[in-house]
mmCIF file of C-alpha atoms in Angstrom:
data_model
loop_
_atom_site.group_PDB
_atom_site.id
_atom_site.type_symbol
_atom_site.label_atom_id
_atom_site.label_comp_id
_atom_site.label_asym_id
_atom_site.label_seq_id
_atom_site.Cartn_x
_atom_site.Cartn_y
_atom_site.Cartn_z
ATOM 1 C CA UNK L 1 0.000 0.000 0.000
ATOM 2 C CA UNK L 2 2.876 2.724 0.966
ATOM 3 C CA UNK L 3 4.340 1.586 -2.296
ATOM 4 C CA UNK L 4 1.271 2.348 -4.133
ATOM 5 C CA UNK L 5 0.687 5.669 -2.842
ATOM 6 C CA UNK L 6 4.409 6.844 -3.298
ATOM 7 C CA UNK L 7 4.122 6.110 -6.795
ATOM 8 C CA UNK L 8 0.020 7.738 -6.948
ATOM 9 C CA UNK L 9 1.134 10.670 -5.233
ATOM 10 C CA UNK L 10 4.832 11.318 -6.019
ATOM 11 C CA UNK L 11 4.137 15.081 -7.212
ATOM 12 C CA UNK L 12 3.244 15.813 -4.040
ATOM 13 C CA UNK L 13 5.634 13.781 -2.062
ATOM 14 C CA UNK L 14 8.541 16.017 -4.365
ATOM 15 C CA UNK L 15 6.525 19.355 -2.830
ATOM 16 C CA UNK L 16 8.006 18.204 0.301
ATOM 17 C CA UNK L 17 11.898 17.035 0.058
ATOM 18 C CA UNK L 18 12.092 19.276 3.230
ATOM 19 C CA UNK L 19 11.113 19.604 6.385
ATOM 20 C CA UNK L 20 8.458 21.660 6.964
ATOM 21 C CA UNK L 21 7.442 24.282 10.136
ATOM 22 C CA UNK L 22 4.341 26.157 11.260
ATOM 23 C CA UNK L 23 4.624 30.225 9.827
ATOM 24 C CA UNK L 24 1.404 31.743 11.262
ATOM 25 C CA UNK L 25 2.219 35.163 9.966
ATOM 26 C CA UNK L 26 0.675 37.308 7.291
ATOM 27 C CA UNK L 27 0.681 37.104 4.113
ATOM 28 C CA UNK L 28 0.132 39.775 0.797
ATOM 29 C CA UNK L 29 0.150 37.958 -3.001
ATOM 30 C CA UNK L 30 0.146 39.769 -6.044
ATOM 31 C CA UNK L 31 -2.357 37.981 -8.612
ATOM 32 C CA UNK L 32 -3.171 39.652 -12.089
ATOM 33 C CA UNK L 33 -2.431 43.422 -10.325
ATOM 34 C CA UNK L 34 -4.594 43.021 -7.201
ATOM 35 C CA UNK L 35 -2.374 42.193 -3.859
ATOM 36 C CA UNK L 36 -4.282 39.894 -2.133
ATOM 37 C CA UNK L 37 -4.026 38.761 1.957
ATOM 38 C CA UNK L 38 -3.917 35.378 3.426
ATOM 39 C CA UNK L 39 -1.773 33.736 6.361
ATOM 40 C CA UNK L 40 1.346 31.317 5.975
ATOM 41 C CA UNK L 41 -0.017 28.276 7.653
ATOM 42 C CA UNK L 42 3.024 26.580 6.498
ATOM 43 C CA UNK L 43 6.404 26.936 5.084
ATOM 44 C CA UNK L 44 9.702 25.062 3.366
ATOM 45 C CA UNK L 45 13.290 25.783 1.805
ATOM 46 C CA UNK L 46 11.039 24.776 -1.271
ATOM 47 C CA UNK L 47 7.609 26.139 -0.691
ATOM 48 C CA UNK L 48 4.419 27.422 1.625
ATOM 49 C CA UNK L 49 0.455 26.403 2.239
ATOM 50 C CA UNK L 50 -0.921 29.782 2.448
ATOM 51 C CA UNK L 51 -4.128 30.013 4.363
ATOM 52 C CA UNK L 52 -6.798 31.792 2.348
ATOM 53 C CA UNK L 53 -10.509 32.292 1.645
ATOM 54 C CA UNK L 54 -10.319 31.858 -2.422
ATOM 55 C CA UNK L 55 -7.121 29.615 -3.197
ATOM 56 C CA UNK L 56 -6.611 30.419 -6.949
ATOM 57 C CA UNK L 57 -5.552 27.438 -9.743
ATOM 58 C CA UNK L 58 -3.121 25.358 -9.811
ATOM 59 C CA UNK L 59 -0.348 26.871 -12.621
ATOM 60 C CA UNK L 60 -1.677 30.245 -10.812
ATOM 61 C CA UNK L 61 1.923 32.799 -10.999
ATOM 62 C CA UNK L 62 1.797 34.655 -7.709
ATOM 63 C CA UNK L 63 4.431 37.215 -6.091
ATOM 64 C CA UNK L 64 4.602 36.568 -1.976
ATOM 65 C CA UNK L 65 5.342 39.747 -0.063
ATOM 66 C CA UNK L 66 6.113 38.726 3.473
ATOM 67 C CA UNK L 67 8.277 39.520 6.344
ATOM 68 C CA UNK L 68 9.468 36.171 8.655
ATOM 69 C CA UNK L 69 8.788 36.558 12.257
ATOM 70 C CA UNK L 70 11.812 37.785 14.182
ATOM 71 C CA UNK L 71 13.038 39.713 10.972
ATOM 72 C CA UNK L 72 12.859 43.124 9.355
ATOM 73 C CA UNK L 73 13.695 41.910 5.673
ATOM 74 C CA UNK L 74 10.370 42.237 3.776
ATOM 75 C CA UNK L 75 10.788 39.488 1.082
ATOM 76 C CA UNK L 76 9.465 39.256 -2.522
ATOM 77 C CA UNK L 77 8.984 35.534 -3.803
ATOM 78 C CA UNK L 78 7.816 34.434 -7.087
ATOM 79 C CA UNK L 79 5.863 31.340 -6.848
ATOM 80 C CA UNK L 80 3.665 28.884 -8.217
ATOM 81 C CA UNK L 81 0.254 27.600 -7.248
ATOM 82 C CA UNK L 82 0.593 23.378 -6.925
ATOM 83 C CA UNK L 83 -1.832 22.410 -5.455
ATOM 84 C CA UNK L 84 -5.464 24.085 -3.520
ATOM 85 C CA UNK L 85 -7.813 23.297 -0.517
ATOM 86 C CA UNK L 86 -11.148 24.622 -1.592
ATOM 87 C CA UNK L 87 -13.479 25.560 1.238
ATOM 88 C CA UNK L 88 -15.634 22.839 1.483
ATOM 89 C CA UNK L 89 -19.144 23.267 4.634
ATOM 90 C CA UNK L 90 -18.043 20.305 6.239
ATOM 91 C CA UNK L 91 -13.895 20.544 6.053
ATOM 92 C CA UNK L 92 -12.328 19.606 8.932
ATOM 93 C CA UNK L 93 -10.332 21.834 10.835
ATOM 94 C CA UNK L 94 -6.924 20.411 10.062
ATOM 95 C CA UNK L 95 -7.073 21.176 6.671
ATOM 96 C CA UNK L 96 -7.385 25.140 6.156
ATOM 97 C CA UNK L 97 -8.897 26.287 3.111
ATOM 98 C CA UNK L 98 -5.929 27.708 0.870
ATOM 99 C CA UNK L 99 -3.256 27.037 -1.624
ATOM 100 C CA UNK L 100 0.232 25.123 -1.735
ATOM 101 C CA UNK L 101 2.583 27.186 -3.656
ATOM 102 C CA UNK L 102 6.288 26.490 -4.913
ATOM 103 C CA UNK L 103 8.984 29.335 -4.533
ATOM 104 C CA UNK L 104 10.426 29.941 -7.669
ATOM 105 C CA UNK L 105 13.148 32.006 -7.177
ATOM 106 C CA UNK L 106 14.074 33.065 -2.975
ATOM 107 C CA UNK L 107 17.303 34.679 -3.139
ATOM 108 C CA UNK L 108 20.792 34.307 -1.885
ATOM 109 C CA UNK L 109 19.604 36.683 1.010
ATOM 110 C CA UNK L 110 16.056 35.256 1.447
ATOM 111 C CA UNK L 111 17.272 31.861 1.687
ATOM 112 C CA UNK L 112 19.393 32.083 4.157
ATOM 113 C CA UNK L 113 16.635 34.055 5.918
ATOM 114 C CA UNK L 114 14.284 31.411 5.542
ATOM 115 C CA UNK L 115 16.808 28.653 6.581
ATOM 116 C CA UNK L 116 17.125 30.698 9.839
ATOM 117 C CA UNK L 117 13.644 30.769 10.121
ATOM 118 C CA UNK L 118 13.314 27.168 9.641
ATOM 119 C CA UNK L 119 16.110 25.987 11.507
ATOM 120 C CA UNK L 120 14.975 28.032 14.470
ATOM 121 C CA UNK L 121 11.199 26.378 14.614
ATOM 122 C CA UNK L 122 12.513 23.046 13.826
ATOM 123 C CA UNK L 123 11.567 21.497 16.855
ATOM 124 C CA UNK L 124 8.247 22.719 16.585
ATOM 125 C CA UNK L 125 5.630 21.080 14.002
ATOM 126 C CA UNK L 126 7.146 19.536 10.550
#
């Protein structure tokens, strides 16, 4: 069965070559000219589930504006939507409504910002 689902679901299983850690800090994206808001409920070296009332597409190009908790460096990260959560009346709890997105392109200084960030909250949730 694991071996089945590794193979069904190996896009997903790529999203997340590392470790991930709770964010729980606002959010702006810039979609088409309007900046919109939403909450990072999650976030990797490679990517973040942002928390939001109207995830847009998968393939959706998005530009994160966000400052890291702790920090002062506002960053600007080009992404990609992979994968959404639509709102659903019965969703449980555990499963926000939003959108997993892939960073495209962090920056020398923004990565090492977010590995700081990471590092830091790694013994928190994954």
């Amino acid at each position: 069965m694991f071996e089945m689902n590794r193979l069904l679901f190996s896009s997903n299983r790529e999203l997340r070559n590392y470790g991930r850690v709770f964010g729980g800090f606002p959010v702006q994206y810039l979609h088409e000219g309007k900046w919109l808001q939403g909450r990072v409920y999650n976030i990797s070296r490679q990517g973040a589930f942002i928390a939001c009332d109207e995830p847009l597409p998968p393939g959706s190009r998005l530009e994160l504006r966000f400052v890291l908790p702790d920090s002062t460096e506002r960053l600007l990260v080009p992404t990609v939507v992979k994968w959404t959560n639509a709102k659903e009346k019965d969703q449980a709890a555990a499963s926000p409504c939003g959108m997993g997105v892939m960073f495209l392109d962090v920056g020398s200084g923004g990565e090492k910002s977010l590995e700081n960030f990471i590092s830091a909250r790694k013994g928190g949730s994954q």
